[in-house]
Tab-separated table of C-alpha atoms and ligand atoms in Angstrom:
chain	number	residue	atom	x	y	z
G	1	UNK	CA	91.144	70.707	114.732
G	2	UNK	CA	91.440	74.379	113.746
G	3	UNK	CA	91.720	74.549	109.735
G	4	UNK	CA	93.980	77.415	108.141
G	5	UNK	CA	94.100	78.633	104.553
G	6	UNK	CA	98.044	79.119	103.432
G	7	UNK	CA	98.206	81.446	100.309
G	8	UNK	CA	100.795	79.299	98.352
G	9	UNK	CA	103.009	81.422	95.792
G	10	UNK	CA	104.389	78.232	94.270
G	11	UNK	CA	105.162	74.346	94.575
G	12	UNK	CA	108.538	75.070	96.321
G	13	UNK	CA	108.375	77.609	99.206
G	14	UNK	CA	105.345	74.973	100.258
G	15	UNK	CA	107.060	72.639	101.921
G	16	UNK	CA	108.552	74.454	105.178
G	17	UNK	CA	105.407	76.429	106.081
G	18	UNK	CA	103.398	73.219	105.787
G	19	UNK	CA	105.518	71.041	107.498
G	20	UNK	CA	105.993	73.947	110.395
G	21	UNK	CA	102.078	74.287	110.130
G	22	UNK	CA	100.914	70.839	110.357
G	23	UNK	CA	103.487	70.746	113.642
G	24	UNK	CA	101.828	73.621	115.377
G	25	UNK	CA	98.218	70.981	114.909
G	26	UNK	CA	96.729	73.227	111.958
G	27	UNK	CA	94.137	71.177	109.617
G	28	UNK	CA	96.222	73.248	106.404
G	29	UNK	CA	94.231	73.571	103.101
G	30	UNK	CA	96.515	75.698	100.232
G	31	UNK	CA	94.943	78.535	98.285
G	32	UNK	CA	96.255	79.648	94.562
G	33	UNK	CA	95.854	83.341	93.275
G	34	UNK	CA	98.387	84.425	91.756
G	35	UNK	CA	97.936	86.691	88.893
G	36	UNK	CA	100.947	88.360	89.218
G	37	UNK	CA	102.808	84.978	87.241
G	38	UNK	CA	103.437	86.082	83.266
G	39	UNK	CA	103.688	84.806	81.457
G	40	UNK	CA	100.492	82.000	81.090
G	41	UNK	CA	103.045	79.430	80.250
G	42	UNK	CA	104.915	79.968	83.848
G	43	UNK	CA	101.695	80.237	85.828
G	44	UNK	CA	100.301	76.876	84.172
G	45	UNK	CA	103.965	75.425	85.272
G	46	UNK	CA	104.056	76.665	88.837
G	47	UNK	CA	100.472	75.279	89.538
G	48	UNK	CA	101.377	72.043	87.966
G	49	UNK	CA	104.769	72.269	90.328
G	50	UNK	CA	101.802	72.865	93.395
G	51	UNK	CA	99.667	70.483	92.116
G	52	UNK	CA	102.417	67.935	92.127
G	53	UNK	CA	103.611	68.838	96.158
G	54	UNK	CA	100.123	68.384	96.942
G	55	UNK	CA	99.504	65.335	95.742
G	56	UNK	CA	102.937	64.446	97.602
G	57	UNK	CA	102.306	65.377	100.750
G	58	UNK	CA	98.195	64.927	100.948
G	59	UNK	CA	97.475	68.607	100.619
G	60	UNK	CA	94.031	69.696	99.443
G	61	UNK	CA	94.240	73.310	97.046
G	62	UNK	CA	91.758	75.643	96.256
G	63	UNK	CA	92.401	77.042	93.034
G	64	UNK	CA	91.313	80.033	91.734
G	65	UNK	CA	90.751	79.423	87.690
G	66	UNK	CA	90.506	82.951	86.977
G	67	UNK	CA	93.900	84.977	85.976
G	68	UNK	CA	93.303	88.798	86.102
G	69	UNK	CA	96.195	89.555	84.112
G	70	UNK	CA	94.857	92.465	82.976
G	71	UNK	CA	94.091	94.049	86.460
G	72	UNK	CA	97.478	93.456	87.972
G	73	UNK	CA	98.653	95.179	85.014
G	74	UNK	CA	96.490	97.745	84.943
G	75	UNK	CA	97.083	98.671	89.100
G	76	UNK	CA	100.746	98.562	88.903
G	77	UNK	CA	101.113	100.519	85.207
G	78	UNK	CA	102.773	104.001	86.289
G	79	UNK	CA	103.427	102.961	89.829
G	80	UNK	CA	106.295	100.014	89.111
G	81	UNK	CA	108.305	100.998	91.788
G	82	UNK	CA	105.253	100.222	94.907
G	83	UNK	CA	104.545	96.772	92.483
G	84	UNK	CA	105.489	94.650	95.367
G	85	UNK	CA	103.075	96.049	97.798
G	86	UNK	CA	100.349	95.938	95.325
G	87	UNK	CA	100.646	92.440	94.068
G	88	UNK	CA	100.940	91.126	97.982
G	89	UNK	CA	97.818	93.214	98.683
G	90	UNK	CA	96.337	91.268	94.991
G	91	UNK	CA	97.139	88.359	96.844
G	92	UNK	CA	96.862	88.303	100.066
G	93	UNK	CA	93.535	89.977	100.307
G	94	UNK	CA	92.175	87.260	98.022
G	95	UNK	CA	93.089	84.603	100.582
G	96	UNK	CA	91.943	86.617	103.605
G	97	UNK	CA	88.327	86.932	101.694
G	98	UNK	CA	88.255	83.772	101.021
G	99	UNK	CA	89.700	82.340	104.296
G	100	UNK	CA	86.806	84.638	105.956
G	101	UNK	CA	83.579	83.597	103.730
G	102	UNK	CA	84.915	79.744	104.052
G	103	UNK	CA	85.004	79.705	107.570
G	104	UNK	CA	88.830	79.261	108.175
G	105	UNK	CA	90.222	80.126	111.546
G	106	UNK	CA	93.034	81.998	110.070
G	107	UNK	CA	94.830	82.777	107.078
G	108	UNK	CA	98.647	82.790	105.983
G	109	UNK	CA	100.995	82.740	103.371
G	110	UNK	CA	104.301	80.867	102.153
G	111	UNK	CA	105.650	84.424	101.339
G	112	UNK	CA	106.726	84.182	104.431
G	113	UNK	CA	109.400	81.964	103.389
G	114	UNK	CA	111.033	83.482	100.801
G	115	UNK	CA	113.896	85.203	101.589
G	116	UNK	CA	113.892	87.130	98.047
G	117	UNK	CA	110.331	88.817	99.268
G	118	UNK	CA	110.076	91.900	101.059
G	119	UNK	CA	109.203	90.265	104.505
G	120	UNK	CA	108.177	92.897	106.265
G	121	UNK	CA	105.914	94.357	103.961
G	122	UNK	CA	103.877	90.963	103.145
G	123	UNK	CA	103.317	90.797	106.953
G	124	UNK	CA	101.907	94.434	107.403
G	125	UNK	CA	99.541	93.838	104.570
G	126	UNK	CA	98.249	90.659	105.733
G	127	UNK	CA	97.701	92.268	109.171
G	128	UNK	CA	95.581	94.414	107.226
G	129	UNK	CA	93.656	91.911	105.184
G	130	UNK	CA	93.153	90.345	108.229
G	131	UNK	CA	91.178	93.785	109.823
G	132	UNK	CA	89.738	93.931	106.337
G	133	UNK	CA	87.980	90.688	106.336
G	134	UNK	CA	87.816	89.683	110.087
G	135	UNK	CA	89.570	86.506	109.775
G	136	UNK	CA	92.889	86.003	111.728
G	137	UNK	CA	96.491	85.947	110.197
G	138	UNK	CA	98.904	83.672	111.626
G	139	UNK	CA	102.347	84.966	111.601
G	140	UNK	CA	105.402	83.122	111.654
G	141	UNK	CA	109.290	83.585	110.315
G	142	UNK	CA	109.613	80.985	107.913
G	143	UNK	CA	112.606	81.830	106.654
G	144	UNK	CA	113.901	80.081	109.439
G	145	UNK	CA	113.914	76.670	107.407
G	146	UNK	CA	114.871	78.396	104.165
G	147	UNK	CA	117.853	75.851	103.478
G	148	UNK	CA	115.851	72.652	104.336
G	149	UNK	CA	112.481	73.392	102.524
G	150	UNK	CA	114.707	74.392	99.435
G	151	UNK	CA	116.670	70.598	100.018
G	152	UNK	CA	113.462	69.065	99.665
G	153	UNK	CA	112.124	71.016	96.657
G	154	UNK	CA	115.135	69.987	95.424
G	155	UNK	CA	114.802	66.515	96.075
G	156	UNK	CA	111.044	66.291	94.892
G	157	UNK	CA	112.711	67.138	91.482
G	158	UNK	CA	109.771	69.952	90.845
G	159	UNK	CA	110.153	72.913	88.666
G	160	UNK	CA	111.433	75.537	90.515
G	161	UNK	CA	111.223	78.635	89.145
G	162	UNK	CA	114.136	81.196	88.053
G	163	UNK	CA	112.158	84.764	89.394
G	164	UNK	CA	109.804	86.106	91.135
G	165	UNK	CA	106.850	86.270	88.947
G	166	UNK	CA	105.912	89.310	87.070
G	167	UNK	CA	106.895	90.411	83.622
G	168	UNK	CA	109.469	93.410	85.637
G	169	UNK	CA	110.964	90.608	87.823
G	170	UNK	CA	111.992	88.419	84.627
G	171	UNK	CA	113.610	91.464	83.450
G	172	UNK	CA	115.964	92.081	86.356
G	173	UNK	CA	116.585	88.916	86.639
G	174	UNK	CA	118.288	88.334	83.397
G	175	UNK	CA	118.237	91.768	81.634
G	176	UNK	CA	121.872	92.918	81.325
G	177	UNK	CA	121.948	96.847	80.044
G	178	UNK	CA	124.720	98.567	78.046
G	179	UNK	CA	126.539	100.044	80.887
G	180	UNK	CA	126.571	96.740	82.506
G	181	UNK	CA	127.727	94.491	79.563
G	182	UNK	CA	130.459	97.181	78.813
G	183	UNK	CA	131.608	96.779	82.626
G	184	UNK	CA	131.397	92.771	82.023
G	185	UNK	CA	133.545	93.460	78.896
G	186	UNK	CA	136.571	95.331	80.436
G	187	UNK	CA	136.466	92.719	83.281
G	188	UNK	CA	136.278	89.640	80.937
G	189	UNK	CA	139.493	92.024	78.837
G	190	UNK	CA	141.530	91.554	82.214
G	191	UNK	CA	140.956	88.351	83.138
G	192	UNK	CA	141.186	85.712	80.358
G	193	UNK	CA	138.327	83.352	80.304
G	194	UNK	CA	138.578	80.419	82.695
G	195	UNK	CA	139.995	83.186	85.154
G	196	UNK	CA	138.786	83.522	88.415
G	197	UNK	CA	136.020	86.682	87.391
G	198	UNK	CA	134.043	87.233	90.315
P	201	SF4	S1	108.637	91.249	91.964
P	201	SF4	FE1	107.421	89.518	92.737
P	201	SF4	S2	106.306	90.320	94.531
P	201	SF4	FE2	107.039	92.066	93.320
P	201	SF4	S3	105.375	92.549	91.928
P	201	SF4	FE3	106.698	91.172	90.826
P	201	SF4	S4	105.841	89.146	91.228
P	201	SF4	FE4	104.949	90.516	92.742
Protein backbone atom coordinates (compact mmCIF):
# COMPACT_ATOMS: atom_id res chain seq x y z
CA UNK A 1 0.00 0.00 0.00
CA UNK A 2 1.42 3.42 -0.91
CA UNK A 3 2.04 5.44 2.51
CA UNK A 4 1.51 9.38 2.48
CA UNK A 5 2.62 11.96 5.04
CA UNK A 6 -0.48 14.60 5.71
CA UNK A 7 0.94 17.85 7.32
CA UNK A 8 -1.84 18.21 10.02
CA UNK A 9 -2.44 21.98 11.19
CA UNK A 10 -4.65 20.79 14.04
CA UNK A 11 -6.97 17.98 15.63
CA UNK A 12 -10.04 19.30 13.69
CA UNK A 13 -9.46 19.93 9.94
CA UNK A 14 -8.03 16.06 10.35
CA UNK A 15 -10.84 14.29 9.98
CA UNK A 16 -12.09 14.94 6.23
CA UNK A 17 -8.67 14.67 4.54
CA UNK A 18 -8.12 11.39 6.39
CA UNK A 19 -11.23 9.90 5.90
CA UNK A 20 -11.07 11.11 1.95
CA UNK A 21 -7.38 9.73 2.09
CA UNK A 22 -7.78 6.42 3.58
CA UNK A 23 -10.78 6.07 0.70
CA UNK A 24 -8.49 6.80 -2.18
CA UNK A 25 -6.24 3.32 -0.42
CA UNK A 26 -3.41 5.69 1.11
CA UNK A 27 -1.45 3.95 4.20
CA UNK A 28 -1.82 7.91 5.97
CA UNK A 29 0.75 8.71 8.75
CA UNK A 30 0.15 12.66 10.19
CA UNK A 31 3.09 15.01 10.56
CA UNK A 32 3.12 18.10 13.26
CA UNK A 33 5.23 21.35 12.61
CA UNK A 34 3.71 24.00 13.37
CA UNK A 35 5.61 26.81 14.79
CA UNK A 36 3.53 29.33 13.64
CA UNK A 37 0.90 28.40 16.97
CA UNK A 38 1.59 31.28 19.91
CA UNK A 39 1.22 31.20 22.10
CA UNK A 40 3.01 27.74 23.84
CA UNK A 41 -0.13 27.26 25.76
CA UNK A 42 -2.31 26.94 22.32
CA UNK A 43 0.27 24.83 20.52
CA UNK A 44 0.50 22.31 23.61
CA UNK A 45 -3.58 22.35 23.28
CA UNK A 46 -3.88 21.80 19.56
CA UNK A 47 -1.39 18.80 19.68
CA UNK A 48 -3.18 17.38 22.60
CA UNK A 49 -6.60 18.05 20.36
CA UNK A 50 -4.33 15.83 17.44
CA UNK A 51 -3.12 13.58 19.75
CA UNK A 52 -6.61 12.83 20.92
CA UNK A 53 -8.12 12.30 16.93
CA UNK A 54 -5.35 10.03 16.53
CA UNK A 55 -5.79 7.91 19.06
CA UNK A 56 -9.58 7.95 17.80
CA UNK A 57 -9.28 7.01 14.60
CA UNK A 58 -5.83 4.72 14.72
CA UNK A 59 -3.64 7.40 13.25
CA UNK A 60 0.11 7.21 13.82
CA UNK A 61 1.86 11.17 14.17
CA UNK A 62 5.18 12.21 13.79
CA UNK A 63 5.82 15.00 15.92
CA UNK A 64 8.26 17.41 15.64
CA UNK A 65 9.33 18.45 19.49
CA UNK A 66 11.12 21.40 18.42
CA UNK A 67 9.11 24.94 18.25
CA UNK A 68 11.16 27.59 16.31
CA UNK A 69 9.28 30.35 17.63
CA UNK A 70 11.88 32.51 17.25
CA UNK A 71 12.50 31.87 13.45
CA UNK A 72 8.93 32.27 12.34
CA UNK A 73 9.17 35.44 14.08
CA UNK A 74 12.15 36.49 12.95
CA UNK A 75 11.15 35.66 8.85
CA UNK A 76 7.88 37.31 9.00
CA UNK A 77 9.09 40.62 11.29
CA UNK A 78 8.79 43.60 8.63
CA UNK A 79 7.07 41.53 6.02
CA UNK A 80 3.47 40.85 8.01
CA UNK A 81 1.53 41.35 5.16
CA UNK A 82 3.31 38.00 2.86
CA UNK A 83 3.04 36.06 6.66
CA UNK A 84 0.76 33.57 5.14
CA UNK A 85 2.99 32.51 2.38
CA UNK A 86 5.88 32.28 4.65
CA UNK A 87 4.46 30.24 7.43
CA UNK A 88 2.87 27.64 4.63
CA UNK A 89 6.36 27.55 3.07
CA UNK A 90 7.64 26.98 7.28
CA UNK A 91 5.38 24.27 7.04
CA UNK A 92 4.95 22.69 4.25
CA UNK A 93 8.55 22.39 3.29
CA UNK A 94 9.13 20.66 6.63
CA UNK A 95 6.73 17.89 5.65
CA UNK A 96 7.95 17.61 2.06
CA UNK A 97 11.69 17.06 3.65
CA UNK A 98 10.62 14.87 5.76
CA UNK A 99 8.09 12.97 3.56
CA UNK A 100 11.26 12.73 1.05
CA UNK A 101 14.17 11.44 3.57
CA UNK A 102 11.36 8.90 5.12
CA UNK A 103 10.56 7.37 2.05
CA UNK A 104 6.84 8.48 1.66
CA UNK A 105 5.26 8.31 -1.73
CA UNK A 106 3.81 11.68 -1.40
CA UNK A 107 3.12 14.40 0.81
CA UNK A 108 -0.06 16.61 1.69
CA UNK A 109 -1.64 18.78 3.96
CA UNK A 110 -5.10 19.34 5.86
CA UNK A 111 -4.71 23.07 4.84
CA UNK A 112 -6.39 22.02 2.22
CA UNK A 113 -9.46 21.95 4.15
CA UNK A 114 -9.79 25.00 5.66
CA UNK A 115 -11.81 27.28 4.08
CA UNK A 116 -10.31 30.33 6.26
CA UNK A 117 -6.70 29.51 4.44
CA UNK A 118 -5.59 31.01 1.39
CA UNK A 119 -6.17 27.83 -0.82
CA UNK A 120 -4.55 28.64 -3.61
CA UNK A 121 -1.47 29.77 -2.26
CA UNK A 122 -0.86 26.57 0.14
CA UNK A 123 -1.19 24.52 -3.11
CA UNK A 124 1.44 26.52 -5.23
CA UNK A 125 3.88 26.23 -2.42
CA UNK A 126 3.52 22.66 -1.88
CA UNK A 127 3.96 22.16 -5.65
CA UNK A 128 7.11 23.73 -4.94
CA UNK A 129 8.24 21.81 -1.91
CA UNK A 130 7.44 19.03 -3.81
CA UNK A 131 10.26 20.12 -6.83
CA UNK A 132 12.31 21.11 -3.82
CA UNK A 133 12.57 17.79 -2.22
CA UNK A 134 11.56 15.30 -5.02
CA UNK A 135 8.77 13.75 -3.25
CA UNK A 136 5.22 14.00 -4.78
CA UNK A 137 2.29 16.25 -3.48
CA UNK A 138 -1.07 14.94 -3.68
CA UNK A 139 -3.62 17.51 -4.35
CA UNK A 140 -7.10 17.43 -3.57
CA UNK A 141 -10.11 20.13 -2.69
CA UNK A 142 -10.96 19.30 0.66
CA UNK A 143 -13.04 21.86 1.30
CA UNK A 144 -15.46 19.86 -0.32
CA UNK A 145 -16.44 18.11 3.10
CA UNK A 146 -15.94 21.30 5.09
CA UNK A 147 -19.49 20.97 6.86
CA UNK A 148 -19.17 17.20 7.69
CA UNK A 149 -15.49 17.05 8.99
CA UNK A 150 -16.45 20.19 11.17
CA UNK A 151 -19.85 17.86 12.45
CA UNK A 152 -17.53 15.38 13.56
CA UNK A 153 -14.95 17.61 15.28
CA UNK A 154 -17.80 18.71 16.80
CA UNK A 155 -19.03 15.57 17.91
CA UNK A 156 -15.53 14.22 19.12
CA UNK A 157 -15.99 17.13 21.67
CA UNK A 158 -12.10 18.27 20.93
CA UNK A 159 -10.80 21.70 21.40
CA UNK A 160 -11.26 23.51 18.49
CA UNK A 161 -9.55 26.42 18.20
CA UNK A 162 -10.90 30.21 17.86
CA UNK A 163 -7.97 31.50 15.01
CA UNK A 164 -5.68 30.72 12.88
CA UNK A 165 -2.53 30.48 14.78
CA UNK A 166 -0.09 33.24 14.97
CA UNK A 167 0.18 36.05 17.44
CA UNK A 168 -1.32 38.66 14.18
CA UNK A 169 -4.23 36.20 13.59
CA UNK A 170 -5.38 36.36 17.42
CA UNK A 171 -5.36 39.97 16.96
CA UNK A 172 -7.80 40.24 14.07
CA UNK A 173 -9.69 37.93 15.33
CA UNK A 174 -10.78 39.67 18.42
CA UNK A 175 -9.00 43.09 18.31
CA UNK A 176 -11.72 45.76 17.96
CA UNK A 177 -9.94 49.41 17.18
CA UNK A 178 -11.32 52.87 18.05
CA UNK A 179 -12.92 53.60 14.81
CA UNK A 180 -14.61 50.33 14.99
CA UNK A 181 -15.95 50.39 18.63
CA UNK A 182 -17.16 54.04 17.93
CA UNK A 183 -19.11 52.58 14.77
CA UNK A 184 -20.42 49.63 17.23
CA UNK A 185 -21.43 52.50 19.60
CA UNK A 186 -23.68 54.65 17.29
CA UNK A 187 -25.22 51.32 16.06
CA UNK A 188 -25.82 49.87 19.60
CA UNK A 189 -27.30 54.09 20.23
CA UNK A 190 -29.99 53.16 17.46
CA UNK A 191 -30.96 50.01 18.20
CA UNK A 192 -31.66 49.28 21.91
CA UNK A 193 -30.05 46.18 23.15
CA UNK A 194 -31.94 42.96 22.46
CA UNK A 195 -32.59 44.68 18.95
CA UNK A 196 -32.03 42.96 15.95
CA UNK A 197 -28.09 44.62 15.38
CA UNK A 198 -26.69 42.88 12.59
S1 LIG B 1 -2.73 33.84 9.70
FE1 LIG B 1 -2.50 31.60 9.88
S2 LIG B 1 -1.54 30.94 7.94
FE2 LIG B 1 -1.25 33.16 8.15
S3 LIG B 1 0.71 33.39 9.17
FE3 LIG B 1 -0.80 33.40 10.77
S4 LIG B 1 -0.93 31.26 11.41
FE4 LIG B 1 0.11 31.26 9.44
Amino acid sequence: MARILLHTCCGPCTFYPLDRLRAAGWEVRGFFFNPNIHPYQEFQRRLEALQAVSEQESLPLIVRSDYPLEQFLRSVAFREGDRCLICYTLRLEAAARCAAKSRFDAFTTTLLYSKRQKHELARHIAENASKKYGIPFYYEDFREGWKAGQARAEKSGIYRQLYCGCIYSEKERFFISPSRRRTARKASDRFPAGGDTE
